[in-house]
Amino acid sequence: MRIDETEDERTDGDDIPITGDELVETYPRYREEGDGYVLELPGRAAATVPNEDVLRPELSGPLENALYAHQADALAALERNENVCVATSTSSGKTRVYALQIARNYLEARARDADATAYVCYPTKALSRDQERELNDFFDRLGLDISVRVYDGDTEPGETRRQIREEADVIISNFAGVNTYLHDHDRWARFFAACDLIVIDESHTYTGVHGMHVAWIVRRLKRVLDYYDSDPQFVLTSATIGNPGEHSSALIDEPVSVVDEDGSPTGPRDLVLWNPPPQARDGGGNAADVSAEADDIEADEPEADESEDAILERVPATVEAPKLLSHLTYHDAQTLLFTPSRKLAELSVKRASKHRHDRRRYYTNPDRGSAIEPYHAGHSRRNRHGTEHQLKTGVLDGVASTNALELGINVGEMDATVQLGYPGQRQSFWQQIGRAGRGTKRALSVLVADHRTLDQYVVQNPDYLLENDVEDAVVDVDNEAVFARHLRCAADELALGERDVGAFAERERLERAVEMWRRAGQLTGYLETGVSYVGPPRPQGSISLYATSGEEYEVELADGVDGGHDPEMEPLAEERVLRDFHEGAVRLHQGQQYEVCEVDHGSPRPTVRLRPTDVDYYTRTRTDVTILDAVSEESRDVGEFTLHFGQGRVLVYHGTYDKVAVHGGEKKEQGIPTENPPLSIETQLCWLEVPDRVETALVEKYRNFSVPEMDGDLAETAHLGYAGGLHAAEHATIGVAPLELMVDKRDLGGLATLSIDSHLEQEATADADVAAGGGAPQNVAAAEATVREIASDLERDPSSGWFIYDGIDGGLGFARAIYENFEAVAARARDLITDCDCGRVDGCPACVMDDQCGNDNQPLHRDAAVDVLDQLLGNEDPGALEAHLPENEHGGDRRPPLFYS
């Protein structure tokens, strides 16, 4: 029996310190009409089920509140021996599902004088400690002697760990720990033999590379549990995602029943979509905030530069969001600001304080609501716990956090959330804003839009946030590099044999990986008789859950620096070192700036050495990319266009960096060399070839386009406008991919080119050293020379078009998803460009500009991009271009020898 509460039975919760409308009205010197949009989202009544309908009396009696309908549905499915994924909103009581299942298993095992254990995996250590307290308190209230302990890298070695393994009923850990502990599974024999439940909490977080690793760790764990005759059920808890069943099944390699009808109540919410005010950017790249800070709030606002050289942009969200954090806490709203990086979490606290003091005429008591701290995983456990406690008890007025607080850590009931930019996916958006206004309490949430394509799309199309279709989470177990590393670990844990054929992987894949490791001297034997590991001890230590290569750099203080400044940072993946921790880089960590003074790439123990510094800038790296040796594995026609999917080698050059002012974002110095080696990855990619007829017509149509400040081979040719169209279309298709598909833009890269063929594998060099993966060009100039040489040897005119690739070695399955859904992505890209009202031929950050562009967003041509996409999608008759085709066959224009972006 289900009971639906009416709205009258719920608390209105209208005592929020400041509403969305009041925020717009009270924010100093704000704003232009249309830049702030307030949505009022209604609350939802609870749907409950009497406890006695689901639970035995020993459990139903002590519970104070009735079960929500989704909790009852999940427990019923578990009673039927099904695996379950509970995919409901933030704070909907998902923990209660597996807590009650643990209690049921415990009571059943006690009745037969046996043990029942549960392995609970959380994505973060902070969440583990928080839930340890919650679960122990819950079992105490039920009157059950169930011992819950955390076992992770922070657990004291020796006797404490032994005691937990031998006595705990529930062990909480994380997958980095599980990966390591499987090596010593014999020490866990008591726990594993009695294990009848595995919990994967916040399972939606396991996507991309991280998801790949977790999927293989789960498969290794199941091998070991089978060895101890255990066949546990799985409970997965997830935010609302588009494919909870498919994603869960991919993680655990078993069928999963999904419970996603949310029975929990929610309070009303004011959702403010906040577009920062305009600023003018002159030709030199210097920005002036139209709402520039001033002591006198009655002063006239400076006007935007309306000269021809001015590019109308908006104040960055990185500047605007901290101001809103400061304003909300001043008005007594305890606020959580979500930032996309640790650096921005630290910077935001400084910027919030600066805003308060720069506006003293408005904030007459600058100390009011000023207790604001940063929070991220780079802080020590003690510091994080202290921040959590102060937030929960009201000591802190606000926190600037990474997504570390997006998950279920209990920090009490917040009044408001602010998001520094759209987090990229709707499930993450709703997860973050759900941290404010728990239960039926009214809440305020503010999304501060950045320049980026996704942000501007969302604030201009607010209905997108309210659509029912949520992005899918992606787990692709086809990456061979990741599979091979976990196969080696599996052989170390238990010898591989015939029982693993089909259960762990298909025979051909197993045999291929075993043979590779056998030749490397790390495996011995055959599947028929058993394959054992004979390599260096503990191969599990080589697994990095956030990279495919396993190469990590230690972080140390430079010689002579006082040890008291030790940042105590986790090891860094090679990709992040090359991008963010090159020599000369300035990074902010726990409120302290550090300069990278040395990077040791070549030693057996790669190292980054830092020293503390105090400067008024931070650094941002520029990136150049090229592609070599692409091989088409599949292709299909889209009208006259040809679309390919395949493999290739992407060379990434983080070759120069800029010094950017901490306050205001002005570039103080640009193009400083990093001396970094290239990053070479073998990955999956798709590419589109534009038909010759379309290219010829568009070259002619836009032959008069020019970019005065541009030089090089392309600048003086008729191809400039068309090349700008390809470049803009490439930016737009990557930019909108997360709106349509299960991808993360940060894991994608692209390259537009007038010579697709120059980036394909060449028969004459297929066996050469370059094609074999060695001898990568060491800088951008050398890479360009390689492409030029290939172009000069081509026997036919090359095709033009653009590539999209997975930015991770071995691939993630994202390029394939785009290949299979290219028309839908292209349609979104076309609409994005045409709907943008910037009025500029070269677009703006809201449509086709990209701040990560290696060509500094030159050239770009919106109209040419729309023409290409219209021809691709069949929006225009092919004859529409006839008028632009030259009378002579080739049009008389020489194709530039090189252009790619």
Short mmCIF file of C-alpha atoms in Angstrom, two decimals, residues 367-688:
data_model
loop_
_atom_site.label_atom_id
_atom_site.label_comp_id
_atom_site.label_asym_id
_atom_site.label_seq_id
_atom_site.Cartn_x
_atom_site.Cartn_y
_atom_site.Cartn_z
CA ASP A 367 32.90 40.77 8.24
CA ARG A 368 29.26 39.69 8.16
CA GLY A 369 28.94 36.22 6.65
CA SER A 370 32.63 36.21 5.75
CA ALA A 371 33.63 32.78 7.11
CA ILE A 372 34.30 31.11 3.75
CA GLU A 373 36.77 28.27 3.17
CA PRO A 374 37.90 26.12 0.21
CA TYR A 375 37.34 22.35 0.13
CA HIS A 376 38.80 19.73 -2.20
CA ALA A 377 40.48 16.33 -2.16
CA GLY A 378 43.94 17.89 -2.12
CA HIS A 379 43.44 18.97 1.50
CA SER A 380 44.46 16.64 4.31
CA ARG A 381 41.81 14.38 5.81
CA ARG A 382 41.85 16.35 9.07
CA ASN A 383 41.33 19.64 7.24
CA ARG A 384 38.48 18.21 5.17
CA HIS A 385 36.73 16.78 8.23
CA GLY A 386 37.14 20.10 10.02
CA THR A 387 35.55 21.97 7.13
CA GLU A 388 32.68 19.45 6.93
CA HIS A 389 32.01 19.78 10.68
CA GLN A 390 32.12 23.60 10.62
CA LEU A 391 29.75 23.68 7.67
CA LYS A 392 27.33 21.25 9.31
CA THR A 393 27.34 23.13 12.62
CA GLY A 394 26.97 26.56 11.02
CA VAL A 395 30.41 27.88 11.95
CA LEU A 396 31.15 28.46 8.25
CA ASP A 397 28.99 30.75 6.15
CA GLY A 398 30.12 29.29 2.87
CA VAL A 399 32.46 26.87 1.12
CA ALA A 400 34.01 26.89 -2.35
CA SER A 401 34.35 23.24 -3.31
CA THR A 402 35.18 20.99 -6.19
CA ASN A 403 32.70 18.23 -6.94
CA ALA A 404 34.05 16.46 -3.84
CA LEU A 405 30.95 17.80 -2.03
CA GLU A 406 28.63 16.90 -4.91
CA LEU A 407 28.34 13.43 -3.42
CA GLY A 408 26.51 12.38 -0.29
CA ILE A 409 28.77 13.74 2.47
CA ASN A 410 26.55 15.06 5.25
CA VAL A 411 27.21 18.78 5.63
CA GLY A 412 23.76 19.67 6.89
CA GLU A 413 21.04 21.64 5.16
CA MET A 414 22.45 24.41 2.98
CA ASP A 415 20.39 27.45 2.01
CA ALA A 416 21.89 27.95 -1.43
CA THR A 417 24.21 26.58 -4.09
CA VAL A 418 26.14 28.46 -6.74
CA GLN A 419 27.63 26.69 -9.74
CA LEU A 420 30.69 28.20 -11.38
CA GLY A 421 29.75 27.21 -14.90
CA TYR A 422 27.48 24.44 -16.10
CA PRO A 423 29.01 21.16 -14.85
CA GLY A 424 28.60 19.53 -18.26
CA GLN A 425 25.83 17.03 -17.61
CA ARG A 426 22.31 17.34 -16.28
CA GLN A 427 22.75 14.53 -13.74
CA SER A 428 25.68 16.42 -12.22
CA PHE A 429 23.75 19.70 -12.36
CA TRP A 430 20.81 18.25 -10.40
CA GLN A 431 23.14 16.40 -8.03
CA GLN A 432 24.93 19.62 -7.13
CA ILE A 433 21.89 21.84 -6.65
CA GLY A 434 20.32 19.07 -4.57
CA ARG A 435 22.84 19.84 -1.81
CA ALA A 436 20.70 22.83 -0.81
CA GLY A 437 17.24 22.68 0.71
CA ARG A 438 17.13 19.06 1.81
CA GLY A 439 13.78 17.51 2.61
CA THR A 440 10.91 19.94 2.13
CA LYS A 441 12.95 23.08 2.82
CA ARG A 442 12.86 25.81 0.16
CA ALA A 443 16.21 26.35 -1.54
CA LEU A 444 18.00 28.77 -3.85
CA SER A 445 20.31 27.60 -6.64
CA VAL A 446 22.25 29.84 -9.02
CA LEU A 447 23.95 28.69 -12.23
CA VAL A 448 26.56 31.25 -13.31
CA ALA A 449 27.15 30.74 -17.02
CA ASP A 450 30.63 30.83 -18.50
CA HIS A 451 31.62 31.81 -22.06
CA ARG A 452 31.55 28.19 -23.13
CA THR A 453 29.20 26.76 -25.71
CA LEU A 454 27.34 24.51 -23.28
CA ASP A 455 26.82 27.23 -20.69
CA GLN A 456 25.38 29.70 -23.16
CA TYR A 457 23.19 27.04 -24.71
CA VAL A 458 21.75 26.15 -21.30
CA VAL A 459 20.97 29.69 -20.15
CA GLN A 460 19.39 30.53 -23.50
CA ASN A 461 17.43 27.26 -23.57
CA PRO A 462 16.35 26.72 -19.93
CA ASP A 463 13.87 24.04 -20.99
CA TYR A 464 16.87 21.83 -21.74
CA LEU A 465 17.52 21.47 -17.99
CA LEU A 466 13.96 20.34 -17.42
CA GLU A 467 13.85 17.68 -20.15
CA ASN A 468 13.33 14.12 -18.95
CA ASP A 469 16.13 12.66 -21.06
CA VAL A 470 19.32 12.70 -18.98
CA GLU A 471 22.76 11.89 -20.36
CA ASP A 472 23.98 8.32 -20.25
CA ALA A 473 27.00 7.26 -18.20
CA VAL A 474 29.67 5.50 -20.26
CA VAL A 475 31.66 2.40 -19.35
CA ASP A 476 33.65 0.92 -22.23
CA VAL A 477 35.63 -2.23 -21.38
CA ASP A 478 37.12 -2.51 -24.89
CA ASN A 479 40.28 -0.51 -24.13
CA GLU A 480 43.02 -3.12 -24.59
CA ALA A 481 45.67 -1.29 -22.56
CA VAL A 482 43.42 -1.17 -19.48
CA PHE A 483 42.30 -4.78 -19.95
CA ALA A 484 45.89 -6.03 -20.25
CA ARG A 485 46.97 -4.34 -17.01
CA HIS A 486 44.07 -5.87 -15.09
CA LEU A 487 44.63 -9.28 -16.64
CA ARG A 488 48.15 -9.25 -15.24
CA CYS A 489 46.75 -8.39 -11.78
CA ALA A 490 44.14 -11.16 -12.05
CA ALA A 491 46.87 -13.70 -12.82
CA ASP A 492 48.79 -12.52 -9.77
CA GLU A 493 45.71 -13.00 -7.55
CA LEU A 494 44.64 -16.39 -8.90
CA ALA A 495 46.10 -18.35 -11.81
CA LEU A 496 44.16 -17.82 -15.05
CA GLY A 497 42.55 -20.89 -16.55
CA GLU A 498 39.74 -22.26 -18.64
CA ARG A 499 37.16 -21.11 -16.07
CA ASP A 500 38.04 -17.51 -17.03
CA VAL A 501 37.11 -18.02 -20.68
CA GLY A 502 33.82 -16.18 -21.12
CA ALA A 503 33.61 -15.29 -17.42
CA PHE A 504 36.49 -12.78 -17.42
CA ALA A 505 36.95 -12.25 -21.18
CA GLU A 506 36.54 -14.07 -24.47
CA ARG A 507 39.16 -16.69 -25.33
CA GLU A 508 40.80 -14.79 -28.19
CA ARG A 509 41.21 -11.67 -26.09
CA LEU A 510 42.58 -13.64 -23.13
CA GLU A 511 45.07 -15.54 -25.28
CA ARG A 512 46.26 -12.39 -27.04
CA ALA A 513 46.94 -10.57 -23.75
CA VAL A 514 48.51 -13.64 -22.11
CA GLU A 515 50.86 -14.01 -25.08
CA MET A 516 51.87 -10.34 -24.85
CA TRP A 517 52.75 -10.64 -21.15
CA ARG A 518 54.43 -14.01 -21.70
CA ARG A 519 56.78 -12.42 -24.25
CA ALA A 520 57.43 -9.62 -21.75
CA GLY A 521 58.48 -12.24 -19.17
CA GLN A 522 55.63 -11.46 -16.75
CA LEU A 523 53.29 -14.42 -17.29
CA THR A 524 54.01 -18.09 -17.71
CA GLY A 525 51.87 -21.04 -18.72
CA TYR A 526 48.74 -21.52 -20.86
CA LEU A 527 45.02 -21.31 -20.19
CA GLU A 528 44.65 -25.07 -20.47
CA THR A 529 47.08 -25.71 -17.62
CA GLY A 530 47.06 -22.39 -15.77
CA VAL A 531 48.68 -18.99 -16.34
CA SER A 532 50.67 -17.57 -13.43
CA TYR A 533 52.23 -14.19 -12.82
CA VAL A 534 56.05 -14.12 -12.58
CA GLY A 535 56.76 -10.39 -13.00
CA PRO A 536 57.77 -7.73 -10.45
CA PRO A 537 55.91 -7.93 -7.12
CA ARG A 538 52.43 -6.46 -6.73
CA PRO A 539 51.40 -5.45 -10.26
CA GLN A 540 48.30 -3.86 -8.68
CA GLY A 541 50.51 -0.94 -7.74
CA SER A 542 50.93 -0.04 -11.41
CA ILE A 543 47.20 0.60 -11.84
CA SER A 544 46.24 4.28 -11.93
CA LEU A 545 42.45 4.54 -11.86
CA TYR A 546 42.47 7.83 -13.75
CA ALA A 547 44.90 6.97 -16.55
CA THR A 548 45.43 4.18 -19.05
CA SER A 549 49.23 4.23 -19.00
CA GLY A 550 49.90 4.05 -15.27
CA GLU A 551 52.75 6.60 -15.55
CA GLU A 552 52.65 8.87 -12.48
CA TYR A 553 54.91 11.62 -11.14
CA GLU A 554 55.74 12.16 -7.47
CA VAL A 555 55.47 15.73 -6.14
CA GLU A 556 58.32 17.00 -3.94
CA LEU A 557 59.66 20.28 -2.58
CA ALA A 558 62.74 21.65 -4.29
CA ASP A 559 66.09 21.32 -2.56
CA GLY A 560 66.57 23.80 0.27
CA VAL A 561 62.86 24.55 0.81
CA ASP A 562 61.55 24.27 4.38
CA GLY A 563 59.63 21.00 4.78
CA GLY A 564 56.81 22.91 6.46
CA HIS A 565 55.72 24.02 2.98
CA ASP A 566 55.23 20.44 1.75
CA PRO A 567 51.95 20.47 -0.25
CA GLU A 568 51.39 16.73 0.41
CA MET A 569 49.94 16.29 -3.07
CA GLU A 570 48.88 12.98 -4.59
CA PRO A 571 50.97 11.61 -7.51
CA LEU A 572 50.16 13.23 -10.85
CA ALA A 573 49.34 11.51 -14.14
CA GLU A 574 51.72 12.26 -17.02
CA GLU A 575 49.01 14.07 -18.98
CA ARG A 576 48.42 16.50 -16.10
CA VAL A 577 52.14 17.10 -15.57
CA LEU A 578 52.65 18.07 -19.21
CA ARG A 579 49.61 20.35 -19.18
CA ASP A 580 49.63 21.92 -15.71
CA PHE A 581 52.96 21.20 -13.97
CA HIS A 582 55.60 22.10 -16.57
CA GLU A 583 58.62 24.10 -15.44
CA GLY A 584 57.54 27.68 -14.71
CA ALA A 585 53.91 26.77 -13.98
CA VAL A 586 52.28 28.43 -10.95
CA ARG A 587 49.68 26.35 -9.13
CA LEU A 588 47.52 27.21 -6.13
CA HIS A 589 47.20 24.50 -3.48
CA GLN A 590 45.54 24.87 -0.08
CA GLY A 591 45.79 28.65 -0.34
CA GLN A 592 49.53 28.62 -1.12
CA GLN A 593 50.99 29.34 -4.55
CA TYR A 594 53.69 26.99 -5.79
CA GLU A 595 56.03 27.39 -8.74
CA VAL A 596 57.23 24.32 -10.59
CA CYS A 597 61.00 24.66 -10.70
CA GLU A 598 61.99 21.24 -12.08
CA VAL A 599 60.35 18.26 -13.82
CA ASP A 600 62.27 15.00 -14.13
CA HIS A 601 60.72 13.01 -16.98
CA GLY A 602 63.44 10.45 -17.59
CA SER A 603 64.22 8.79 -14.27
CA PRO A 604 62.66 5.51 -13.05
CA ARG A 605 60.80 7.70 -10.52
CA PRO A 606 59.47 10.72 -12.46
CA THR A 607 59.24 13.75 -10.21
CA VAL A 608 57.81 17.30 -10.09
CA ARG A 609 59.65 19.69 -7.75
CA LEU A 610 57.95 22.79 -6.36
CA ARG A 611 58.78 25.82 -4.29
CA PRO A 612 56.34 28.22 -2.61
CA THR A 613 55.89 31.61 -4.26
CA ASP A 614 53.68 34.69 -4.02
CA VAL A 615 52.85 36.28 -7.38
CA ASP A 616 49.83 38.07 -8.85
CA TYR A 617 49.31 35.59 -11.70
CA TYR A 618 48.69 31.96 -12.46
CA THR A 619 49.67 30.03 -15.59
CA ARG A 620 47.58 28.49 -18.38
CA THR A 621 49.08 26.15 -20.96
CA ARG A 622 48.44 26.33 -24.70
CA THR A 623 47.96 23.11 -26.62
CA ASP A 624 48.64 22.10 -30.23
CA VAL A 625 47.58 18.80 -31.75
CA THR A 626 48.14 16.80 -34.89
CA ILE A 627 47.12 13.33 -36.03
CA LEU A 628 49.22 10.78 -37.88
CA ASP A 629 48.66 7.27 -39.25
CA ALA A 630 44.85 7.21 -38.97
CA VAL A 631 43.37 3.94 -40.25
CA SER A 632 39.69 3.63 -41.19
CA GLU A 633 38.02 0.52 -39.72
CA GLU A 634 34.44 1.45 -40.63
CA SER A 635 32.88 4.02 -42.92
CA ARG A 636 29.45 5.09 -44.08
CA ASP A 637 28.01 7.65 -46.46
CA VAL A 638 25.97 10.59 -45.21
CA GLY A 639 24.60 11.96 -48.45
CA GLU A 640 27.63 12.92 -50.52
CA PHE A 641 29.84 13.05 -47.41
CA THR A 642 31.87 10.10 -46.10
CA LEU A 643 32.19 9.42 -42.37
CA HIS A 644 34.92 7.16 -40.97
CA PHE A 645 35.69 5.48 -37.64
CA GLY A 646 39.10 4.04 -36.83
CA GLN A 647 42.36 4.25 -34.91
CA GLY A 648 45.19 6.74 -35.11
CA ARG A 649 48.05 8.41 -33.33
CA VAL A 650 47.38 11.79 -31.74
CA LEU A 651 50.37 13.96 -30.86
CA VAL A 652 49.64 16.59 -28.21
CA TYR A 653 52.07 19.47 -27.67
CA HIS A 654 51.68 21.54 -24.52
CA GLY A 655 54.36 23.77 -25.97
CA THR A 656 53.77 27.25 -24.54
CA TYR A 657 51.96 28.89 -21.65
CA ASP A 658 50.59 32.26 -20.60
CA LYS A 659 50.79 34.15 -17.33
CA VAL A 660 47.26 35.28 -16.40
CA ALA A 661 46.42 37.86 -13.72
CA VAL A 662 44.69 36.39 -10.68
CA HIS A 663 42.28 39.33 -10.56
CA GLY A 664 40.64 40.24 -13.86
CA GLY A 665 42.12 37.50 -16.03
CA GLU A 666 44.38 39.76 -18.14
CA LYS A 667 47.29 37.99 -19.86
CA LYS A 668 50.50 39.42 -18.42
CA GLU A 669 52.85 37.42 -20.62
CA GLN A 670 52.11 35.05 -23.49
CA GLY A 671 53.69 32.22 -25.45
CA ILE A 672 56.40 31.20 -22.96
CA PRO A 673 58.02 27.86 -24.03
CA THR A 674 57.49 24.85 -21.74
CA GLU A 675 60.20 22.62 -23.28
CA ASN A 676 57.76 19.73 -22.84
CA PRO A 677 58.12 16.52 -24.84
CA PRO A 678 55.08 15.57 -26.93
CA LEU A 679 52.38 13.33 -25.56
CA SER A 680 51.67 10.52 -28.01
CA ILE A 681 48.47 8.48 -27.70
CA GLU A 682 47.05 5.69 -29.83
CA THR A 683 43.32 6.24 -29.74
CA GLN A 684 39.93 5.98 -31.42
CA LEU A 685 38.75 8.68 -33.78
CA CYS A 686 36.12 9.52 -36.35
CA TRP A 687 36.41 11.90 -39.27
CA LEU A 688 34.22 13.48 -41.91
#
